[in-house]
């Protein structure tokens, strides 16, 4: 019996240390805003494109859609961009089981075929191919006259 009393007293002392405020549920954090690169909101549709061969990647909030004149269109889920400094990388795998990596760099780019200047430079790796080109918000490409 003389051992039970100290154990009960120690338990009561520890119960007094419980801090209800520290264990209260915390408010949900604010949703993250979409990443921005070179003034381009990556949470909105972005289009990367290049020539020789002509190719394009439409980046939507849900998908990466790769097109090329001599190949079938391929779709991949958009898992979001990893942004480090002036570089954003989208990594996924297409419905034809090819790795698809789209790298956007915050440097101005000219497509070499028109007078259009793009806010981003693009590099696309799909399967064994590495393609380079330019990128811009899709809204900018539809608003400007075609070359």
PDB file of C-alpha atoms in Angstrom:
ATOM      1  CA  UNK A   1       0.000   0.000   0.000  1.00  0.00           C
ATOM      2  CA  UNK A   2       2.853   2.364   0.670  1.00  0.00           C
ATOM      3  CA  UNK A   3       3.921   2.010  -3.032  1.00  0.00           C
ATOM      4  CA  UNK A   4       0.480   2.804  -4.408  1.00  0.00           C
ATOM      5  CA  UNK A   5       0.225   6.270  -2.820  1.00  0.00           C
ATOM      6  CA  UNK A   6       3.433   7.629  -4.468  1.00  0.00           C
ATOM      7  CA  UNK A   7       2.312   6.225  -7.837  1.00  0.00           C
ATOM      8  CA  UNK A   8      -1.085   7.921  -7.500  1.00  0.00           C
ATOM      9  CA  UNK A   9       0.546  11.208  -6.490  1.00  0.00           C
ATOM     10  CA  UNK A  10       2.963  11.035  -9.458  1.00  0.00           C
ATOM     11  CA  UNK A  11       0.042  10.357 -11.831  1.00  0.00           C
ATOM     12  CA  UNK A  12      -1.864  13.345 -10.442  1.00  0.00           C
ATOM     13  CA  UNK A  13       1.209  15.549 -10.871  1.00  0.00           C
ATOM     14  CA  UNK A  14       1.591  14.467 -14.514  1.00  0.00           C
ATOM     15  CA  UNK A  15      -2.086  15.068 -15.201  1.00  0.00           C
ATOM     16  CA  UNK A  16      -1.558  18.667 -14.086  1.00  0.00           C
ATOM     17  CA  UNK A  17       1.053  19.035 -16.897  1.00  0.00           C
ATOM     18  CA  UNK A  18      -1.477  18.342 -19.648  1.00  0.00           C
ATOM     19  CA  UNK A  19      -1.921  21.469 -21.748  1.00  0.00           C
ATOM     20  CA  UNK A  20      -5.262  21.544 -23.517  1.00  0.00           C
ATOM     21  CA  UNK A  21      -4.193  24.500 -25.677  1.00  0.00           C
ATOM     22  CA  UNK A  22      -1.153  22.649 -27.033  1.00  0.00           C
ATOM     23  CA  UNK A  23      -3.287  19.657 -27.997  1.00  0.00           C
ATOM     24  CA  UNK A  24      -6.211  21.606 -29.458  1.00  0.00           C
ATOM     25  CA  UNK A  25      -6.894  20.976 -33.148  1.00  0.00           C
ATOM     26  CA  UNK A  26      -5.015  23.384 -35.376  1.00  0.00           C
ATOM     27  CA  UNK A  27      -6.707  25.362 -38.123  1.00  0.00           C
ATOM     28  CA  UNK A  28      -6.180  24.076 -41.654  1.00  0.00           C
ATOM     29  CA  UNK A  29      -3.377  25.840 -43.478  1.00  0.00           C
ATOM     30  CA  UNK A  30      -4.297  28.154 -46.308  1.00  0.00           C
ATOM     31  CA  UNK A  31      -4.271  26.505 -49.725  1.00  0.00           C
ATOM     32  CA  UNK A  32      -1.041  26.977 -51.633  1.00  0.00           C
ATOM     33  CA  UNK A  33      -1.134  29.389 -54.512  1.00  0.00           C
ATOM     34  CA  UNK A  34      -0.056  28.127 -57.891  1.00  0.00           C
ATOM     35  CA  UNK A  35       3.619  28.470 -58.672  1.00  0.00           C
ATOM     36  CA  UNK A  36       4.705  31.358 -60.857  1.00  0.00           C
ATOM     37  CA  UNK A  37       7.729  31.263 -63.141  1.00  0.00           C
ATOM     38  CA  UNK A  38       8.933  34.242 -65.137  1.00  0.00           C
ATOM     39  CA  UNK A  39       5.591  35.958 -64.533  1.00  0.00           C
ATOM     40  CA  UNK A  40       3.677  32.916 -65.857  1.00  0.00           C
ATOM     41  CA  UNK A  41       1.046  31.351 -63.581  1.00  0.00           C
ATOM     42  CA  UNK A  42       1.755  27.603 -63.800  1.00  0.00           C
ATOM     43  CA  UNK A  43      -1.685  26.855 -62.373  1.00  0.00           C
ATOM     44  CA  UNK A  44      -3.248  28.015 -65.652  1.00  0.00           C
ATOM     45  CA  UNK A  45      -2.794  26.433 -69.103  1.00  0.00           C
ATOM     46  CA  UNK A  46       0.696  26.834 -70.544  1.00  0.00           C
ATOM     47  CA  UNK A  47       1.823  25.823 -74.028  1.00  0.00           C
ATOM     48  CA  UNK A  48       5.351  24.731 -74.928  1.00  0.00           C
ATOM     49  CA  UNK A  49       6.242  24.369 -78.601  1.00  0.00           C
ATOM     50  CA  UNK A  50       9.104  23.882 -80.974  1.00  0.00           C
ATOM     51  CA  UNK A  51      10.060  23.263 -84.575  1.00  0.00           C
ATOM     52  CA  UNK A  52      12.095  20.708 -86.490  1.00  0.00           C
ATOM     53  CA  UNK A  53      10.243  18.532 -85.777  1.00  0.00           C
ATOM     54  CA  UNK A  54       7.086  20.491 -84.958  1.00  0.00           C
ATOM     55  CA  UNK A  55       5.940  19.527 -81.460  1.00  0.00           C
ATOM     56  CA  UNK A  56       3.869  20.919 -78.639  1.00  0.00           C
ATOM     57  CA  UNK A  57       2.996  20.226 -75.020  1.00  0.00           C
ATOM     58  CA  UNK A  58      -0.202  21.644 -73.571  1.00  0.00           C
ATOM     59  CA  UNK A  59       0.133  21.895 -69.795  1.00  0.00           C
ATOM     60  CA  UNK A  60      -3.288  22.050 -68.138  1.00  0.00           C
ATOM     61  CA  UNK A  61      -4.085  21.741 -64.425  1.00  0.00           C
ATOM     62  CA  UNK A  62      -4.940  18.058 -65.025  1.00  0.00           C
ATOM     63  CA  UNK A  63      -2.738  16.843 -67.871  1.00  0.00           C
ATOM     64  CA  UNK A  64       0.344  17.177 -70.039  1.00  0.00           C
ATOM     65  CA  UNK A  65      -0.656  16.614 -73.672  1.00  0.00           C
ATOM     66  CA  UNK A  66       2.224  15.966 -76.067  1.00  0.00           C
ATOM     67  CA  UNK A  67       1.705  16.318 -79.817  1.00  0.00           C
ATOM     68  CA  UNK A  68       4.137  15.889 -82.677  1.00  0.00           C
ATOM     69  CA  UNK A  69       3.483  15.800 -86.415  1.00  0.00           C
ATOM     70  CA  UNK A  70       5.030  12.357 -86.922  1.00  0.00           C
ATOM     71  CA  UNK A  71       3.830  10.616 -83.729  1.00  0.00           C
ATOM     72  CA  UNK A  72       0.577   9.841 -81.913  1.00  0.00           C
ATOM     73  CA  UNK A  73      -0.691  12.281 -79.285  1.00  0.00           C
ATOM     74  CA  UNK A  74       0.232  11.218 -75.760  1.00  0.00           C
ATOM     75  CA  UNK A  75      -1.385  12.241 -72.472  1.00  0.00           C
ATOM     76  CA  UNK A  76       0.107  12.185 -69.011  1.00  0.00           C
ATOM     77  CA  UNK A  77      -1.307  13.256 -65.643  1.00  0.00           C
ATOM     78  CA  UNK A  78      -0.099  16.633 -64.402  1.00  0.00           C
ATOM     79  CA  UNK A  79       1.365  15.925 -60.969  1.00  0.00           C
ATOM     80  CA  UNK A  80       2.322  19.554 -60.488  1.00  0.00           C
ATOM     81  CA  UNK A  81       5.541  21.423 -61.008  1.00  0.00           C
ATOM     82  CA  UNK A  82       8.658  21.312 -58.903  1.00  0.00           C
ATOM     83  CA  UNK A  83       9.985  24.873 -58.923  1.00  0.00           C
ATOM     84  CA  UNK A  84      13.579  25.623 -57.982  1.00  0.00           C
ATOM     85  CA  UNK A  85      14.646  29.193 -58.577  1.00  0.00           C
ATOM     86  CA  UNK A  86      14.093  29.990 -62.255  1.00  0.00           C
ATOM     87  CA  UNK A  87      13.322  26.389 -63.314  1.00  0.00           C
ATOM     88  CA  UNK A  88      10.041  24.445 -63.137  1.00  0.00           C
ATOM     89  CA  UNK A  89       9.930  20.718 -63.877  1.00  0.00           C
ATOM     90  CA  UNK A  90       6.874  18.614 -64.651  1.00  0.00           C
ATOM     91  CA  UNK A  91       7.605  14.856 -64.467  1.00  0.00           C
ATOM     92  CA  UNK A  92       5.099  12.213 -65.496  1.00  0.00           C
ATOM     93  CA  UNK A  93       4.521   9.125 -67.607  1.00  0.00           C
ATOM     94  CA  UNK A  94       2.302   9.019 -70.709  1.00  0.00           C
ATOM     95  CA  UNK A  95      -0.539   6.707 -71.610  1.00  0.00           C
ATOM     96  CA  UNK A  96       1.937   4.984 -73.991  1.00  0.00           C
ATOM     97  CA  UNK A  97       4.286   4.260 -71.047  1.00  0.00           C
ATOM     98  CA  UNK A  98       6.915   6.842 -71.952  1.00  0.00           C
ATOM     99  CA  UNK A  99       8.571   9.086 -69.408  1.00  0.00           C
ATOM    100  CA  UNK A 100       7.640  12.723 -70.046  1.00  0.00           C
ATOM    101  CA  UNK A 101       9.615  15.540 -68.450  1.00  0.00           C
ATOM    102  CA  UNK A 102       8.890  19.159 -69.273  1.00  0.00           C
ATOM    103  CA  UNK A 103      11.401  21.722 -68.017  1.00  0.00           C
ATOM    104  CA  UNK A 104      10.488  25.405 -68.184  1.00  0.00           C
ATOM    105  CA  UNK A 105      13.173  28.045 -67.638  1.00  0.00           C
ATOM    106  CA  UNK A 106      12.441  31.694 -66.879  1.00  0.00           C
ATOM    107  CA  UNK A 107      14.413  33.117 -69.813  1.00  0.00           C
ATOM    108  CA  UNK A 108      12.965  34.846 -72.861  1.00  0.00           C
ATOM    109  CA  UNK A 109      12.831  32.713 -75.955  1.00  0.00           C
ATOM    110  CA  UNK A 110      12.359  33.258 -79.679  1.00  0.00           C
ATOM    111  CA  UNK A 111      11.009  30.461 -81.827  1.00  0.00           C
ATOM    112  CA  UNK A 112      13.229  31.509 -84.744  1.00  0.00           C
ATOM    113  CA  UNK A 113      10.281  31.408 -87.151  1.00  0.00           C
ATOM    114  CA  UNK A 114       8.306  34.480 -86.131  1.00  0.00           C
ATOM    115  CA  UNK A 115       8.752  37.808 -84.387  1.00  0.00           C
ATOM    116  CA  UNK A 116       7.058  36.393 -81.287  1.00  0.00           C
ATOM    117  CA  UNK A 117       8.948  36.465 -77.986  1.00  0.00           C
ATOM    118  CA  UNK A 118       8.009  33.970 -75.290  1.00  0.00           C
ATOM    119  CA  UNK A 119       8.598  34.452 -71.538  1.00  0.00           C
ATOM    120  CA  UNK A 120       9.909  30.901 -71.014  1.00  0.00           C
ATOM    121  CA  UNK A 121      12.353  28.495 -72.636  1.00  0.00           C
ATOM    122  CA  UNK A 122      11.215  24.858 -72.769  1.00  0.00           C
ATOM    123  CA  UNK A 123      12.970  21.512 -72.853  1.00  0.00           C
ATOM    124  CA  UNK A 124      10.947  18.329 -73.295  1.00  0.00           C
ATOM    125  CA  UNK A 125      12.270  14.832 -72.757  1.00  0.00           C
ATOM    126  CA  UNK A 126       9.981  12.065 -73.981  1.00  0.00           C
ATOM    127  CA  UNK A 127      11.250   8.549 -74.400  1.00  0.00           C
ATOM    128  CA  UNK A 128      14.671   8.875 -76.050  1.00  0.00           C
ATOM    129  CA  UNK A 129      13.946  12.309 -77.584  1.00  0.00           C
ATOM    130  CA  UNK A 130      15.030  15.681 -76.192  1.00  0.00           C
ATOM    131  CA  UNK A 131      13.298  18.674 -77.763  1.00  0.00           C
ATOM    132  CA  UNK A 132      13.896  22.376 -77.156  1.00  0.00           C
ATOM    133  CA  UNK A 133      11.587  25.307 -77.746  1.00  0.00           C
ATOM    134  CA  UNK A 134       9.646  28.085 -76.072  1.00  0.00           C
ATOM    135  CA  UNK A 135       6.651  28.360 -73.743  1.00  0.00           C
ATOM    136  CA  UNK A 136       4.011  30.888 -72.773  1.00  0.00           C
ATOM    137  CA  UNK A 137       0.572  31.061 -71.192  1.00  0.00           C
ATOM    138  CA  UNK A 138      -1.925  29.509 -73.595  1.00  0.00           C
ATOM    139  CA  UNK A 139      -3.996  32.706 -73.366  1.00  0.00           C
ATOM    140  CA  UNK A 140      -1.038  34.741 -74.696  1.00  0.00           C
ATOM    141  CA  UNK A 141      -0.664  32.477 -77.721  1.00  0.00           C
ATOM    142  CA  UNK A 142      -4.330  32.725 -78.669  1.00  0.00           C
ATOM    143  CA  UNK A 143      -4.391  36.511 -78.126  1.00  0.00           C
ATOM    144  CA  UNK A 144      -1.424  37.294 -80.384  1.00  0.00           C
ATOM    145  CA  UNK A 145      -1.668  36.935 -84.142  1.00  0.00           C
ATOM    146  CA  UNK A 146      -0.248  33.699 -85.482  1.00  0.00           C
ATOM    147  CA  UNK A 147       3.140  33.983 -87.202  1.00  0.00           C
TER     148      UNK A 147
END
